[in-house]
Amino acid sequence: MDPHAAEHDLKLIHDLVDRTHRRIDPHAFHYVHWGLIVLLWYPLANWFALQGHVEWVIGLGVGSVLLGFLLSGVREARLNRLQPRLPGENTFITRQVNLIVAGCIGAGMVLSGLAPSLGFIDGHAVPTMWGIVYANMAFMVGVTYERDFLWAGLFIFAGVILAIIFQTYNGYILGPFMGLGMIIPGMRAERRVRRMRAEDGDTRTESV
């Protein structure tokens, strides 16, 4: 066999395997809208707390969580008509990413209920705990899926360190760090999926 032809064939195989590995749809619009919610929620809650309006902090938190779950549910339901949004998807890695997100968010919800009620942390520290959850989640998604999230995890962790140092202003700090840390890699992931669909000649319109 001609060495040059063999090298060319190996390169084609490598490119095919690489494209298959990267053919993942993590439904990153969830990261984007949750990032936007946190970007507004945490600084506003911090301001309410400093003004002594604890009841407003609670109402804002409940409303923000309900809005986030509503957006996630509606957008997933409206996306069902495009399933699979990305034909030929690497479902193994997608399942890993989904498991990472579900595990981190589930653990965060349990801890945010138990830790303050059992006196492990003060209620004011709950946003910082969620910063740790987001940093860990983003980092693990970055290791499994795309490096953008890995850097986002480190960025959010830097915000957590600042929030620990300046605890009174943790919401002002974590809102931008967590929000942008989710929005930017989430938008890049969505663009990546749209690009792969365009390369496939997929003209279906997403209603999300």
Tab-separated table of N, CA, C and O in Angstrom, residues 37-48 60 171-176:
chain	number	residue	atom	x	y	z
A	37	ILE	N	-31.026	33.861	34.683
A	37	ILE	CA	-31.811	33.991	35.914
A	37	ILE	C	-30.897	34.290	37.096
A	37	ILE	O	-31.146	35.220	37.885
A	38	VAL	N	-29.823	33.516	37.234
A	38	VAL	CA	-28.899	33.725	38.354
A	38	VAL	C	-28.213	35.082	38.258
A	38	VAL	O	-27.983	35.751	39.283
A	39	LEU	N	-27.907	35.500	37.040
A	39	LEU	CA	-27.250	36.790	36.821
A	39	LEU	C	-28.066	37.941	37.411
A	39	LEU	O	-27.501	38.921	37.924
A	40	LEU	N	-29.383	37.836	37.348
A	40	LEU	CA	-30.260	38.864	37.898
A	40	LEU	C	-30.682	38.558	39.339
A	40	LEU	O	-30.768	39.460	40.186
A	41	TRP	N	-30.946	37.285	39.604
A	41	TRP	CA	-31.484	36.858	40.897
A	41	TRP	C	-30.534	37.135	42.055
A	41	TRP	O	-30.912	37.768	43.045
A	42	TYR	N	-29.292	36.686	41.960
A	42	TYR	CA	-28.382	36.758	43.100
A	42	TYR	C	-28.034	38.190	43.515
A	42	TYR	O	-28.077	38.514	44.713
A	43	PRO	N	-27.683	39.074	42.579
A	43	PRO	CA	-27.413	40.453	43.017
A	43	PRO	C	-28.651	41.138	43.606
A	43	PRO	O	-28.541	41.865	44.601
A	44	LEU	N	-29.822	40.887	43.004
A	44	LEU	CA	-31.044	41.499	43.516
A	44	LEU	C	-31.372	40.966	44.910
A	44	LEU	O	-31.764	41.725	45.812
A	45	ALA	N	-31.217	39.651	45.112
A	45	ALA	CA	-31.453	39.060	46.435
A	45	ALA	C	-30.473	39.619	47.458
A	45	ALA	O	-30.843	39.859	48.621
A	46	ASN	N	-29.234	39.825	47.056
A	46	ASN	CA	-28.236	40.396	47.957
A	46	ASN	C	-28.653	41.808	48.379
A	46	ASN	O	-28.556	42.183	49.558
A	47	TRP	N	-29.163	42.588	47.434
A	47	TRP	CA	-29.597	43.953	47.731
A	47	TRP	C	-30.792	43.933	48.683
A	47	TRP	O	-30.836	44.707	49.642
A	48	PHE	N	-31.762	43.050	48.419
A	48	PHE	CA	-32.915	42.921	49.317
A	48	PHE	C	-32.465	42.567	50.741
A	48	PHE	O	-32.971	43.111	51.722
A	60	LEU	N	-38.390	36.186	45.872
A	60	LEU	CA	-37.570	36.229	44.655
A	60	LEU	C	-36.974	34.864	44.360
A	60	LEU	O	-36.943	34.422	43.201
A	171	GLY	N	-23.843	37.622	46.811
A	171	GLY	CA	-24.778	37.623	45.681
A	171	GLY	C	-24.322	38.522	44.551
A	171	GLY	O	-24.436	38.172	43.372
A	172	TYR	N	-23.793	39.697	44.907
A	172	TYR	CA	-23.265	40.604	43.890
A	172	TYR	C	-22.121	39.958	43.107
A	172	TYR	O	-21.953	40.189	41.906
A	173	ILE	N	-21.329	39.166	43.806
A	173	ILE	CA	-20.169	38.517	43.178
A	173	ILE	C	-20.593	37.301	42.369
A	173	ILE	O	-20.219	37.149	41.186
A	174	LEU	N	-21.398	36.428	42.972
A	174	LEU	CA	-21.725	35.153	42.338
A	174	LEU	C	-22.670	35.301	41.151
A	174	LEU	O	-22.619	34.496	40.222
A	175	GLY	N	-23.538	36.330	41.180
A	175	GLY	CA	-24.447	36.520	40.050
A	175	GLY	C	-23.707	36.596	38.721
A	175	GLY	O	-23.960	35.790	37.811
A	176	PRO	N	-22.759	37.530	38.581
A	176	PRO	CA	-22.003	37.608	37.327
A	176	PRO	C	-21.130	36.384	37.056
A	176	PRO	O	-21.062	35.907	35.923
